[in-house]
Structure formats: C-alpha cells, structure tokens
mmCIF file of C-alpha atoms in Angstrom:
data_model
loop_
_atom_site.group_PDB
_atom_site.id
_atom_site.type_symbol
_atom_site.label_atom_id
_atom_site.label_comp_id
_atom_site.label_asym_id
_atom_site.label_seq_id
_atom_site.Cartn_x
_atom_site.Cartn_y
_atom_site.Cartn_z
ATOM 1 C CA MET B 551 59.573 -38.247 2.243
ATOM 2 C CA MET B 552 58.197 -36.767 5.470
ATOM 3 C CA THR B 553 60.263 -33.620 4.984
ATOM 4 C CA ILE B 554 58.928 -33.179 1.439
ATOM 5 C CA LEU B 555 55.342 -33.538 2.668
ATOM 6 C CA LEU B 556 55.958 -31.007 5.422
ATOM 7 C CA TRP B 557 57.396 -28.514 2.950
ATOM 8 C CA LEU B 558 54.448 -29.097 0.615
ATOM 9 C CA GLY B 559 51.969 -28.572 3.450
ATOM 10 C CA ALA B 560 53.790 -25.409 4.529
ATOM 11 C CA ALA B 561 53.736 -24.099 0.962
ATOM 12 C CA LEU B 562 49.978 -24.626 0.738
ATOM 13 C CA ALA B 563 49.526 -22.885 4.089
ATOM 14 C CA LEU B 564 51.589 -19.937 2.833
ATOM 15 C CA VAL B 565 49.351 -19.740 -0.248
ATOM 16 C CA ALA B 566 46.304 -19.680 2.024
ATOM 17 C CA LEU B 567 47.905 -16.990 4.169
ATOM 18 C CA GLY B 568 48.683 -14.914 1.097
ATOM 19 C CA ALA B 569 45.124 -15.327 -0.124
ATOM 20 C CA TRP B 570 43.759 -14.013 3.173
ATOM 21 C CA LEU B 571 46.067 -11.010 3.093
ATOM 22 C CA VAL B 572 44.849 -10.171 -0.427
ATOM 23 C CA LEU B 573 41.195 -10.683 0.547
ATOM 24 C CA LEU B 574 41.444 -8.520 3.634
ATOM 25 C CA LEU B 575 43.404 -5.728 2.003
ATOM 26 C CA ALA B 576 42.121 -5.698 -1.576
ATOM 27 C CA ARG B 577 38.591 -7.122 -1.703
ATOM 28 C CA GLY B 578 36.533 -4.007 -1.073
ATOM 29 C CA GLY B 579 36.496 -4.327 2.709
ATOM 30 C CA PHE B 580 33.963 -7.163 2.414
ATOM 31 C CA TRP B 581 34.358 -7.926 6.111
ATOM 32 C CA ARG B 582 33.176 -4.502 7.293
ATOM 33 C CA THR B 583 29.618 -3.832 8.470
ATOM 34 C CA ASP B 584 29.521 -0.049 8.186
ATOM 35 C CA VAL B 585 27.977 0.203 4.705
ATOM 36 C CA ARG B 586 24.551 1.424 5.782
ATOM 37 C CA LEU B 587 21.981 3.778 4.337
ATOM 38 C CA PRO B 588 22.972 7.305 5.392
ATOM 39 C CA ALA B 589 20.415 9.376 7.259
ATOM 40 C CA ILE B 590 18.804 12.140 5.217
ATOM 41 C CA ASP B 591 18.286 15.461 6.931
ATOM 42 C CA ALA B 592 14.644 16.561 6.980
ATOM 43 C CA ALA B 593 15.588 19.737 5.137
ATOM 44 C CA ALA B 594 16.964 17.613 2.283
ATOM 45 C CA SER B 595 13.750 15.608 1.868
ATOM 46 C CA PRO B 596 11.968 16.061 -1.463
ATOM 47 C CA SER B 597 9.393 18.838 -1.600
ATOM 48 C CA GLU B 598 7.108 16.564 -3.603
ATOM 49 C CA TRP B 599 7.138 12.857 -2.913
ATOM 50 C CA PRO B 600 6.925 10.602 -6.003
ATOM 51 C CA ALA B 601 4.320 7.883 -6.478
ATOM 52 C CA LEU B 602 5.543 4.539 -5.142
ATOM 53 C CA ALA B 603 4.380 1.017 -6.001
ATOM 54 C CA VAL B 604 5.320 -1.843 -3.661
ATOM 55 C CA VAL B 605 5.482 -5.267 -5.337
ATOM 56 C CA VAL B 606 5.434 -8.360 -3.100
ATOM 57 C CA PRO B 607 5.823 -11.823 -4.684
ATOM 58 C CA ALA B 608 4.207 -14.304 -2.287
ATOM 59 C CA ARG B 609 4.099 -18.081 -2.555
ATOM 60 C CA ASN B 610 2.607 -20.012 0.362
ATOM 61 C CA GLU B 611 3.114 -17.103 2.739
ATOM 62 C CA SER B 612 -0.105 -17.124 4.773
ATOM 63 C CA GLU B 613 1.867 -17.749 7.981
ATOM 64 C CA VAL B 614 4.288 -14.822 7.633
ATOM 65 C CA LEU B 615 2.010 -12.181 6.099
ATOM 66 C CA PRO B 616 0.357 -11.274 9.427
ATOM 67 C CA ARG B 617 3.839 -10.277 10.687
ATOM 68 C CA THR B 618 4.908 -8.284 7.621
ATOM 69 C CA LEU B 619 2.041 -7.002 5.477
ATOM 70 C CA PRO B 620 0.493 -4.668 8.096
ATOM 71 C CA ALA B 621 3.749 -2.689 8.270
ATOM 72 C CA LEU B 622 3.807 -2.241 4.492
ATOM 73 C CA LEU B 623 0.204 -1.091 4.398
ATOM 74 C CA ALA B 624 0.814 1.349 7.251
ATOM 75 C CA GLN B 625 3.948 2.986 5.805
ATOM 76 C CA ASP B 626 4.421 6.575 6.883
ATOM 77 C CA TYR B 627 4.941 7.804 3.337
ATOM 78 C CA PRO B 628 3.915 11.346 2.388
ATOM 79 C CA GLY B 629 3.256 10.508 -1.270
ATOM 80 C CA GLU B 630 1.026 8.032 -3.071
ATOM 81 C CA LEU B 631 1.774 4.430 -2.121
ATOM 82 C CA HIS B 632 0.064 1.234 -3.259
ATOM 83 C CA VAL B 633 0.937 -2.392 -2.494
ATOM 84 C CA TYR B 634 0.622 -5.090 -5.182
ATOM 85 C CA LEU B 635 0.829 -8.559 -3.668
ATOM 86 C CA VAL B 636 1.243 -11.298 -6.275
ATOM 87 C CA ASP B 637 -0.010 -14.706 -5.198
ATOM 88 C CA ASP B 638 2.504 -16.945 -6.963
ATOM 89 C CA GLU B 639 0.376 -20.095 -7.395
ATOM 90 C CA SER B 640 0.142 -20.672 -3.643
ATOM 91 C CA ASP B 641 -1.258 -23.863 -2.197
ATOM 92 C CA ASP B 642 -2.402 -22.127 0.991
ATOM 93 C CA ALA B 643 -4.597 -19.153 1.859
ATOM 94 C CA THR B 644 -2.120 -16.452 0.848
ATOM 95 C CA THR B 645 -4.692 -14.407 -1.090
ATOM 96 C CA GLU B 646 -7.396 -14.658 1.551
ATOM 97 C CA THR B 647 -4.944 -13.839 4.342
ATOM 98 C CA ALA B 648 -3.646 -10.751 2.550
ATOM 99 C CA ARG B 649 -7.134 -9.392 1.925
ATOM 100 C CA ALA B 650 -8.208 -10.077 5.493
ATOM 101 C CA ILE B 651 -5.161 -8.233 6.843
ATOM 102 C CA ALA B 652 -5.886 -5.216 4.648
ATOM 103 C CA GLY B 653 -9.431 -5.149 5.980
ATOM 104 C CA ASP B 654 -8.324 -5.481 9.580
ATOM 105 C CA VAL B 655 -5.916 -2.529 9.338
ATOM 106 C CA ARG B 656 -8.396 -0.474 7.285
ATOM 107 C CA ALA B 657 -6.077 -0.313 4.300
ATOM 108 C CA ALA B 658 -8.018 -2.221 1.661
ATOM 109 C CA ASP B 659 -7.677 0.746 -0.692
ATOM 110 C CA ARG B 660 -3.857 0.433 -0.479
ATOM 111 C CA LEU B 661 -3.713 -3.227 -1.529
ATOM 112 C CA THR B 662 -4.236 -5.062 -4.801
ATOM 113 C CA VAL B 663 -3.903 -8.854 -4.717
ATOM 114 C CA ILE B 664 -3.042 -10.508 -8.017
ATOM 115 C CA ARG B 665 -3.481 -14.229 -8.600
ATOM 116 C CA ASN B 666 -0.666 -14.906 -10.994
ATOM 117 C CA GLN B 667 -1.009 -17.023 -14.099
ATOM 118 C CA PRO B 668 1.125 -20.163 -14.552
ATOM 119 C CA ARG B 669 4.617 -19.147 -15.545
ATOM 120 C CA PRO B 670 5.652 -19.575 -19.169
ATOM 121 C CA PRO B 671 8.847 -21.371 -20.241
ATOM 122 C CA GLY B 672 12.043 -19.470 -19.554
ATOM 123 C CA TRP B 673 10.836 -17.736 -16.385
ATOM 124 C CA MET B 674 11.683 -18.382 -12.756
ATOM 125 C CA GLY B 675 8.714 -18.358 -10.403
ATOM 126 C CA LYS B 676 9.783 -15.261 -8.509
ATOM 127 C CA THR B 677 10.729 -13.222 -11.581
ATOM 128 C CA TRP B 678 7.376 -14.100 -13.186
ATOM 129 C CA ALA B 679 5.589 -12.893 -10.044
ATOM 130 C CA MET B 680 7.705 -9.728 -9.957
ATOM 131 C CA HIS B 681 6.833 -9.110 -13.600
ATOM 132 C CA ALA B 682 3.113 -9.499 -12.896
ATOM 133 C CA GLY B 683 3.314 -7.027 -10.027
ATOM 134 C CA VAL B 684 5.305 -4.443 -11.995
ATOM 135 C CA ARG B 685 2.923 -4.802 -14.957
ATOM 136 C CA ALA B 686 -0.118 -4.245 -12.742
ATOM 137 C CA ALA B 687 1.561 -1.310 -11.002
ATOM 138 C CA SER B 688 2.369 0.345 -14.322
ATOM 139 C CA ASN B 689 -1.323 1.204 -14.728
ATOM 140 C CA GLY B 690 -0.841 3.726 -11.910
ATOM 141 C CA ASN B 691 2.296 5.137 -13.562
ATOM 142 C CA PRO B 692 4.511 5.037 -10.418
ATOM 143 C CA ASP B 693 7.822 6.858 -10.350
ATOM 144 C CA LEU B 694 9.474 4.197 -8.187
ATOM 145 C CA VAL B 695 8.922 0.508 -7.467
ATOM 146 C CA LEU B 696 9.860 -1.217 -4.212
ATOM 147 C CA LEU B 697 10.435 -4.936 -4.767
ATOM 148 C CA THR B 698 10.299 -6.723 -1.425
ATOM 149 C CA ASP B 699 9.777 -10.275 -0.189
ATOM 150 C CA ALA B 700 6.744 -11.422 1.765
ATOM 151 C CA ASP B 701 8.866 -12.383 4.787
ATOM 152 C CA ILE B 702 10.432 -8.901 5.131
ATOM 153 C CA ARG B 703 9.170 -6.654 7.926
ATOM 154 C CA HIS B 704 9.755 -2.984 7.190
ATOM 155 C CA PRO B 705 9.939 -0.231 9.796
ATOM 156 C CA PRO B 706 7.226 2.462 9.545
ATOM 157 C CA ASP B 707 9.517 4.896 7.731
ATOM 158 C CA SER B 708 11.127 2.385 5.358
ATOM 159 C CA ALA B 709 9.532 3.705 2.159
ATOM 160 C CA ARG B 710 10.214 7.313 3.107
ATOM 161 C CA THR B 711 13.873 6.561 3.920
ATOM 162 C CA LEU B 712 14.513 4.582 0.739
ATOM 163 C CA VAL B 713 12.875 7.143 -1.540
ATOM 164 C CA ALA B 714 14.659 10.056 0.141
ATOM 165 C CA ALA B 715 18.004 8.298 -0.321
ATOM 166 C CA ALA B 716 17.289 7.540 -3.987
ATOM 167 C CA ILE B 717 16.415 11.162 -4.697
ATOM 168 C CA HIS B 718 19.070 12.824 -2.544
ATOM 169 C CA HIS B 719 21.917 10.632 -3.818
ATOM 170 C CA ASP B 720 20.589 10.331 -7.405
ATOM 171 C CA LEU B 721 20.369 6.532 -7.277
ATOM 172 C CA ASP B 722 18.543 4.258 -9.730
ATOM 173 C CA LEU B 723 18.454 1.318 -7.324
ATOM 174 C CA VAL B 724 18.644 1.328 -3.530
ATOM 175 C CA SER B 725 18.836 -2.059 -1.829
ATOM 176 C CA GLN B 726 19.172 -3.077 1.790
ATOM 177 C CA MET B 727 20.356 -6.456 3.004
ATOM 178 C CA ALA B 728 17.662 -7.407 5.484
ATOM 179 C CA MET B 729 18.638 -8.587 8.942
ATOM 180 C CA LEU B 730 18.106 -12.342 8.759
ATOM 181 C CA ARG B 731 16.545 -14.202 11.642
ATOM 182 C CA VAL B 732 19.159 -15.854 13.875
ATOM 183 C CA ALA B 733 17.848 -18.016 16.697
ATOM 184 C CA SER B 734 19.238 -21.564 16.684
ATOM 185 C CA LEU B 735 22.838 -22.717 16.931
ATOM 186 C CA TRP B 736 22.770 -23.571 13.232
ATOM 187 C CA ASP B 737 21.610 -20.018 12.505
ATOM 188 C CA HIS B 738 24.487 -18.519 14.492
ATOM 189 C CA LEU B 739 26.956 -20.855 12.824
ATOM 190 C CA LEU B 740 25.781 -20.350 9.233
ATOM 191 C CA ILE B 741 23.865 -17.074 8.744
ATOM 192 C CA PRO B 742 26.550 -14.474 9.630
ATOM 193 C CA ALA B 743 29.024 -16.400 7.477
ATOM 194 C CA PHE B 744 26.457 -16.533 4.654
ATOM 195 C CA VAL B 745 26.159 -12.734 4.650
ATOM 196 C CA MET B 746 29.943 -12.358 4.820
ATOM 197 C CA PHE B 747 30.377 -14.749 1.884
ATOM 198 C CA PHE B 748 27.857 -12.695 -0.089
ATOM 199 C CA GLY B 749 29.919 -9.593 0.617
ATOM 200 C CA MET B 750 33.074 -11.439 -0.369
ATOM 201 C CA ILE B 751 31.580 -12.360 -3.747
ATOM 202 C CA TYR B 752 29.889 -8.977 -4.201
ATOM 203 C CA PRO B 753 31.802 -6.367 -2.189
ATOM 204 C CA PHE B 754 29.278 -3.675 -1.275
ATOM 205 C CA ARG B 755 31.708 -0.806 -1.804
ATOM 206 C CA TRP B 756 32.590 -2.013 -5.284
ATOM 207 C CA SER B 757 28.936 -2.398 -6.203
ATOM 208 C CA ASN B 758 28.174 1.107 -4.920
ATOM 209 C CA ASP B 759 30.975 2.651 -6.970
ATOM 210 C CA PRO B 760 29.672 3.841 -10.378
ATOM 211 C CA GLY B 761 33.131 3.341 -11.826
ATOM 212 C CA ASN B 762 33.428 -0.279 -10.690
ATOM 213 C CA GLY B 763 32.040 -3.140 -12.747
ATOM 214 C CA ALA B 764 30.647 -5.023 -9.731
ATOM 215 C CA ALA B 765 26.868 -4.996 -9.255
ATOM 216 C CA ALA B 766 24.774 -6.500 -6.470
ATOM 217 C CA ALA B 767 21.472 -6.129 -4.652
ATOM 218 C CA ALA B 768 19.542 -7.974 -1.952
ATOM 219 C CA GLY B 769 16.189 -9.221 -3.221
ATOM 220 C CA GLY B 770 14.361 -8.702 0.034
ATOM 221 C CA CYS B 771 14.435 -4.925 -0.354
ATOM 222 C CA MET B 772 15.098 -3.234 -3.702
ATOM 223 C CA LEU B 773 13.812 0.225 -4.593
ATOM 224 C CA VAL B 774 14.201 0.987 -8.301
ATOM 225 C CA ARG B 775 13.259 3.948 -10.453
ATOM 226 C CA ALA B 776 10.561 2.932 -12.924
ATOM 227 C CA GLY B 777 12.348 4.704 -15.763
ATOM 228 C CA ALA B 778 15.643 2.954 -15.032
ATOM 229 C CA LEU B 779 13.864 -0.407 -14.847
ATOM 230 C CA ALA B 780 12.248 0.198 -18.236
ATOM 231 C CA ARG B 781 15.550 1.244 -19.814
ATOM 232 C CA ALA B 782 17.170 -1.902 -18.413
ATOM 233 C CA GLY B 783 14.596 -4.059 -20.198
ATOM 234 C CA GLY B 784 12.182 -4.567 -17.315
ATOM 235 C CA ILE B 785 11.862 -7.763 -15.339
ATOM 236 C CA GLU B 786 11.735 -9.601 -18.670
ATOM 237 C CA SER B 787 15.482 -9.029 -18.984
ATOM 238 C CA ILE B 788 16.139 -11.270 -15.954
ATOM 239 C CA ALA B 789 13.307 -13.746 -16.570
ATOM 240 C CA GLY B 790 15.419 -16.883 -16.162
ATOM 241 C CA ALA B 791 17.777 -15.608 -13.475
ATOM 242 C CA VAL B 792 18.014 -17.736 -10.342
ATOM 243 C CA ILE B 793 19.927 -14.974 -8.553
ATOM 244 C CA ASP B 794 17.425 -12.359 -9.685
ATOM 245 C CA ASP B 795 18.510 -9.554 -7.338
ATOM 246 C CA CYS B 796 22.112 -9.363 -8.527
ATOM 247 C CA ALA B 797 20.985 -9.885 -12.116
ATOM 248 C CA LEU B 798 18.681 -6.870 -11.787
ATOM 249 C CA ALA B 799 21.455 -4.769 -10.259
ATOM 250 C CA ARG B 800 23.680 -5.750 -13.197
ATOM 251 C CA ARG B 801 21.009 -4.652 -15.689
ATOM 252 C CA ILE B 802 20.365 -1.374 -13.879
ATOM 253 C CA LYS B 803 24.053 -0.566 -13.584
ATOM 254 C CA ASP B 804 24.650 -1.347 -17.254
ATOM 255 C CA HIS B 805 21.509 0.166 -18.788
ATOM 256 C CA GLY B 806 19.699 2.257 -16.156
ATOM 257 C CA ARG B 807 20.818 5.497 -17.804
ATOM 258 C CA PRO B 808 22.882 6.419 -20.873
ATOM 259 C CA ARG B 809 26.221 6.282 -19.071
ATOM 260 C CA GLY B 810 25.298 3.546 -16.643
ATOM 261 C CA GLY B 811 22.914 3.393 -13.712
ATOM 262 C CA ARG B 812 23.776 4.154 -10.108
ATOM 263 C CA THR B 813 23.113 1.450 -7.536
ATOM 264 C CA TRP B 814 23.592 1.174 -3.785
ATOM 265 C CA LEU B 815 23.574 -1.815 -1.441
ATOM 266 C CA GLY B 816 24.106 -1.872 2.321
ATOM 267 C CA LEU B 817 23.195 -3.568 5.571
ATOM 268 C CA SER B 818 20.137 -2.781 7.669
ATOM 269 C CA ARG B 819 19.012 -3.597 11.182
ATOM 270 C CA GLN B 820 15.540 -2.109 10.723
ATOM 271 C CA VAL B 821 14.552 -4.086 7.610
ATOM 272 C CA ARG B 822 14.270 -7.624 8.960
ATOM 273 C CA SER B 823 13.341 -11.071 7.722
ATOM 274 C CA VAL B 824 10.883 -12.976 9.915
ATOM 275 C CA ARG B 825 11.606 -16.260 8.149
ATOM 276 C CA ARG B 826 12.444 -19.111 10.531
ATOM 277 C CA TYR B 827 14.980 -21.459 8.998
ATOM 278 C CA GLY B 828 14.299 -24.245 11.454
ATOM 279 C CA GLY B 829 17.725 -25.873 11.329
ATOM 280 C CA LEU B 830 20.368 -27.047 8.904
ATOM 281 C CA SER B 831 17.981 -28.498 6.317
ATOM 282 C CA GLU B 832 16.232 -25.179 5.603
ATOM 283 C CA ILE B 833 19.511 -23.300 5.239
ATOM 284 C CA TRP B 834 20.828 -26.130 3.084
ATOM 285 C CA SER B 835 17.832 -25.752 0.748
ATOM 286 C CA MET B 836 18.274 -21.988 0.607
ATOM 287 C CA VAL B 837 21.893 -22.328 -0.494
ATOM 288 C CA THR B 838 21.541 -25.262 -2.885
ATOM 289 C CA ARG B 839 18.860 -23.519 -4.952
ATOM 290 C CA SER B 840 21.357 -20.926 -6.195
ATOM 291 C CA ALA B 841 24.937 -21.998 -5.399
ATOM 292 C CA TYR B 842 25.612 -23.737 -8.707
ATOM 293 C CA ALA B 843 23.813 -20.963 -10.585
ATOM 294 C CA GLN B 844 26.332 -18.564 -9.020
ATOM 295 C CA LEU B 845 28.984 -20.565 -10.861
ATOM 296 C CA ASP B 846 27.054 -20.310 -14.160
ATOM 297 C CA PHE B 847 26.388 -24.070 -14.015
ATOM 298 C CA THR B 848 29.986 -24.639 -15.098
ATOM 299 C CA ALA B 849 31.860 -27.739 -13.953
ATOM 300 C CA TRP B 850 35.338 -26.199 -14.114
ATOM 301 C CA ARG B 851 34.215 -23.252 -11.987
ATOM 302 C CA LEU B 852 32.750 -25.721 -9.512
ATOM 303 C CA ALA B 853 36.037 -27.607 -9.329
ATOM 304 C CA GLY B 854 38.016 -24.399 -8.870
ATOM 305 C CA THR B 855 35.636 -23.080 -6.214
ATOM 306 C CA VAL B 856 35.713 -26.298 -4.210
ATOM 307 C CA ALA B 857 39.509 -26.454 -4.401
ATOM 308 C CA GLY B 858 39.763 -22.796 -3.397
ATOM 309 C CA LEU B 859 37.385 -23.170 -0.455
ATOM 310 C CA LEU B 860 39.260 -26.205 0.835
ATOM 311 C CA LEU B 861 42.643 -24.510 0.471
ATOM 312 C CA VAL B 862 41.735 -21.082 1.856
ATOM 313 C CA PHE B 863 39.274 -22.068 4.583
ATOM 314 C CA VAL B 864 39.882 -25.695 5.560
ATOM 315 C CA TRP B 865 43.627 -26.175 5.122
ATOM 316 C CA PRO B 866 44.792 -23.503 7.633
ATOM 317 C CA PRO B 867 43.397 -25.255 10.751
ATOM 318 C CA VAL B 868 44.491 -28.632 9.394
ATOM 319 C CA ALA B 869 47.976 -27.218 8.821
ATOM 320 C CA THR B 870 47.992 -25.780 12.331
ATOM 321 C CA ILE B 871 47.138 -29.131 13.888
ATOM 322 C CA LEU B 872 49.642 -31.008 11.736
ATOM 323 C CA GLY B 873 52.268 -28.388 12.547
ATOM 324 C CA VAL B 874 51.736 -28.856 16.282
ATOM 325 C CA ILE B 875 52.057 -32.628 15.869
ATOM 326 C CA ALA B 876 55.183 -32.259 13.740
ATOM 327 C CA VAL B 877 56.881 -29.863 16.159
ATOM 328 C CA ALA B 878 55.963 -32.020 19.142
ATOM 329 C CA GLY B 879 57.233 -35.110 17.315
ATOM 330 C CA ALA B 880 60.637 -33.564 16.666
ATOM 331 C CA LYS B 881 60.165 -33.607 12.911
ATOM 332 C CA PRO B 882 62.454 -31.377 10.771
ATOM 333 C CA ILE B 883 62.105 -28.052 12.522
ATOM 334 C CA ALA B 884 62.123 -25.653 9.557
ATOM 335 C CA PRO B 885 59.162 -27.072 7.590
ATOM 336 C CA SER B 886 57.332 -28.038 10.793
ATOM 337 C CA ALA B 887 57.586 -24.534 12.245
ATOM 338 C CA LEU B 888 56.654 -22.932 8.922
ATOM 339 C CA LEU B 889 53.636 -25.239 8.595
ATOM 340 C CA LEU B 890 52.480 -24.337 12.105
ATOM 341 C CA ALA B 891 53.105 -20.596 11.851
ATOM 342 C CA SER B 892 51.598 -20.057 8.408
ATOM 343 C CA GLY B 893 48.578 -22.245 9.142
ATOM 344 C CA LEU B 894 47.920 -20.485 12.445
ATOM 345 C CA ALA B 895 48.315 -17.016 10.896
ATOM 346 C CA ALA B 896 45.943 -17.851 8.048
ATOM 347 C CA TRP B 897 43.392 -19.243 10.509
ATOM 348 C CA ALA B 898 43.700 -16.107 12.654
ATOM 349 C CA PHE B 899 43.103 -13.763 9.691
ATOM 350 C CA MET B 900 40.186 -15.927 8.594
ATOM 351 C CA ALA B 901 38.574 -15.778 12.028
ATOM 352 C CA ALA B 902 39.154 -12.038 12.268
ATOM 353 C CA SER B 903 37.293 -11.485 8.991
ATOM 354 C CA LEU B 904 34.111 -12.981 10.441
ATOM 355 C CA VAL B 905 34.131 -11.203 13.821
ATOM 356 C CA PRO B 906 32.466 -7.959 12.589
ATOM 357 C CA MET B 907 29.553 -9.882 11.068
ATOM 358 C CA LEU B 908 29.180 -12.033 14.180
ATOM 359 C CA ARG B 909 28.953 -8.837 16.221
ATOM 360 C CA TRP B 910 26.439 -7.420 13.731
ATOM 361 C CA TYR B 911 24.242 -10.466 14.368
ATOM 362 C CA ARG B 912 25.035 -10.500 18.077
ATOM 363 C CA SER B 913 26.435 -14.010 17.757
ATOM 364 C CA PRO B 914 29.263 -15.291 19.980
ATOM 365 C CA ALA B 915 32.605 -14.088 18.628
ATOM 366 C CA ILE B 916 34.156 -17.457 19.486
ATOM 367 C CA LEU B 917 32.261 -18.888 16.511
ATOM 368 C CA ALA B 918 34.792 -17.138 14.275
ATOM 369 C CA LEU B 919 37.164 -20.020 15.011
ATOM 370 C CA SER B 920 34.629 -22.449 13.544
ATOM 371 C CA LEU B 921 34.582 -20.715 10.139
ATOM 372 C CA PRO B 922 36.524 -23.633 8.569
ATOM 373 C CA ILE B 923 33.675 -25.968 9.589
ATOM 374 C CA THR B 924 31.103 -23.527 8.244
ATOM 375 C CA ALA B 925 33.019 -23.202 4.975
ATOM 376 C CA ALA B 926 33.204 -26.996 4.687
ATOM 377 C CA LEU B 927 29.422 -27.149 5.079
ATOM 378 C CA TYR B 928 28.924 -24.494 2.401
ATOM 379 C CA THR B 929 31.297 -26.432 0.153
ATOM 380 C CA ALA B 930 29.114 -29.503 0.609
ATOM 381 C CA MET B 931 26.021 -27.416 -0.173
ATOM 382 C CA THR B 932 27.637 -26.147 -3.371
ATOM 383 C CA LEU B 933 28.440 -29.697 -4.446
ATOM 384 C CA ASP B 934 24.878 -30.737 -3.641
ATOM 385 C CA SER B 935 23.552 -27.819 -5.690
ATOM 386 C CA ALA B 936 25.533 -29.119 -8.659
ATOM 387 C CA ARG B 937 24.256 -32.648 -8.027
ATOM 388 C CA LEU B 938 20.660 -31.435 -8.075
ATOM 389 C CA HIS B 939 21.265 -29.620 -11.335
ATOM 390 C CA TRP B 940 22.966 -32.591 -12.973
ATOM 391 C CA SER B 941 20.188 -34.934 -11.839
ATOM 392 C CA GLY B 942 17.582 -32.708 -13.487
ATOM 393 C CA LEU B 943 15.923 -31.714 -10.226
ATOM 394 C CA GLY B 944 17.155 -28.128 -10.363
ATOM 395 C CA GLY B 945 16.720 -27.604 -6.626
ATOM 396 C CA ARG B 946 13.493 -26.861 -4.785
ATOM 397 C CA TRP B 947 12.322 -23.706 -3.038
ATOM 398 C CA ARG B 948 8.982 -22.808 -1.432
ATOM 399 C CA GLY B 949 7.566 -26.184 -2.423
ATOM 400 C CA ARG B 950 8.388 -25.881 -6.125
ATOM 401 C CA ARG B 951 11.160 -27.169 -8.332
ATOM 402 C CA LEU B 952 13.158 -24.287 -9.774
ATOM 403 C CA GLY B 953 13.680 -25.964 -13.095
ATOM 404 C CA GLY B 954 9.944 -26.223 -13.692
ATOM 405 C CA GLY B 955 6.870 -27.853 -12.236
#
C-alpha cells in the first residue's frame, strides 16, 4: 500500500512539473517584467496634440486625492487636457477636497467635479462613475479619454507619454499596470505574486498581439481613443462587469475598429498606486471582490481552479518533504526518489517564475520559496469570494456591497 501511495504522489508531482514546464515555455512569458511602454523619440511626437479628457472615479477618496490629483492637474501636456472627477456617492469630503486642491494649485479651470447619481440596476459602482465621467467629457468632444483611479499618482509627463504611444503605434487602448504600494511583510508576500498571477491569466504579450484572442488592461491607467470606445459600445457595454478593465479591453479588441482594435498593456514604475493595504485583510477584500467573477460565477470552474492551484502550487513542496522522509526512512527507492526529485524540480521552477516580479518590486528573492503559501492564501480568498457570492453578499469594496446597496 505504501508503495502505491508513493507512486501516486510521484505521478502527481510529475504532473505538476509538466504543468510548470508548459507555463514557463508556452504561456506568453508571463513571468517576465520587460513589457514596458517604449520611449518615443521627440521627433516622432505628434505635430498636433489631440484633446484629452481624464476621467477619475472617486469614492471616499479624500485622504488620497492630495497625493494624486495635483499631478493630474499639472500634467505637462501640450494639447487640451481636462480632468473630470466623478464623486461616486462618497460618504466623506471627496468633492470638497478635489475642489480645494484645484484651487490650491491654480488649476480650477482644468477640473470638473461631478456628483454622480445613484446607480441604476445592472451597473457596477465604478462603471457607472466611469460612464458619468465619459458622458460629461463628451461635451468637449475629446479625441482620447484617460480612465484612471483616484489612488494613482502619475508622473508629470504621463499624459504626453501615453498619447504619443497611442498615436505612434496606432493603438486604440494603452494601459499601464501601476506600481502597487509594497511596504509590509504581507505586501511583499502577496502583491508581487498577485501581479504575476494576473500576467499568468492574461499574458501581456498575448494581449498586445492583434492576432491573439487574449485581451487585458489595468484599470488604474487606461488611455482609450474616443472613437474606439464609441464603436465598442461605450462604458454601457461593460455596465455590469466586476473586472471592468479586462472587459473594456475585450470590447475594444473585438469592436474598436472594423477588423479589431489594437490594445497594449505593460508594467510601469512611474505610474504608481498610493493605496495602503494595511495588512492581510485589505488584500483579502481586494481579491475576494473579483476572484469568483473571474471564474464567471461557475461552480465547476471554481472546483477546477482550486484543484489546479493545490496540485500545481501546493503539492510540489509537500511532495518534496514527503520524498525526503521516504528516502530517509528507506522506503522503496524508485518511487521515493521520483517523488523527491519531481517535487523539488517543480518547486524550483515555481520559485524561479516569481523571482523577476520580486525583483521588480524590490522584494527579497527568498520569498519565491514561499509561493506555495501565497498560492494557498489566494486559493482561500477565491473560495471566500465564492462564499460571499453564494450568501448574497456579493463582496464589499470601498464601503459598498458590489451586488447592490
């Protein structure tokens, strides 16, 4: 019986090892961190800069706006630029704070604050706020719209760089994955892995390839051509999307132009989130609001995902430990050695996949060995996301239940 169990464990470890080889070699280089917005030579900059509207959904953001809004209002952009901040039914002084900041930096003429109406059925809070901002901006007939979150701090040349890239590379959507704030041990343990997992689900290179069906964007920073957005059905087309950024990228890639839109997504060090997660509970809430939605609220996909995560991420270190015990205990050598070797190899490939993102975030590389623990935590978050959905709570974010109320 022991020999059979050892062979079974070794077989599962070999499956995990094979899965990691496929992921590393044939999953769009998800583990790489070199997909970044290319620099545009000054000579290639547009001779006439298009009108740009910046739309900022903001719910209860009075604390972060002083660290982010001044940079948006002071963008070094040669063309017309106007910021539309949508107060998404805030319970704090978001509107008053935004207006005071605009006055302090002498940019009141660059800011319009919109107090949004209660959202109708079928809309998510953020998509309803985005819709209100885009609708208000349309009165100025902008050529491009920058959708950005209230917690995102842009460098002075962010608008210029994004617009130049869109024009030079003929892109309908340009998105940058903002550098998330990493300060605590929980941040170092979970945030780099979170970004890597995103890239694993939505490989950047696949999304950036017009001939590939993958489509993804990062909601903190999305520049979209107004014409492409209209052809894709506007924000209305993603009204009920929990993962609104990737849903928008899907719409743009499918309908942004007659033969399909062109989208681009990459990493950025300059575009940064100032959001403080404050520990495990905040990250847990961030993940649970959308994890089950990523699985289309489908129980069989949940079961398959959980089984896959446990097999590919958790079993390799368990197999390694059991293999060491079996070898040391003079158990049958063939299955014991195979269990140890395949488990250790899978764990090594797994750890290696995270090292580039840990370096990107300047986190200790040794944390790569703890990826099985991180994956187990994300598995628990995914299960909790499903529990919230099944219980009718729908998850909560920014003080509001996603499912309504």
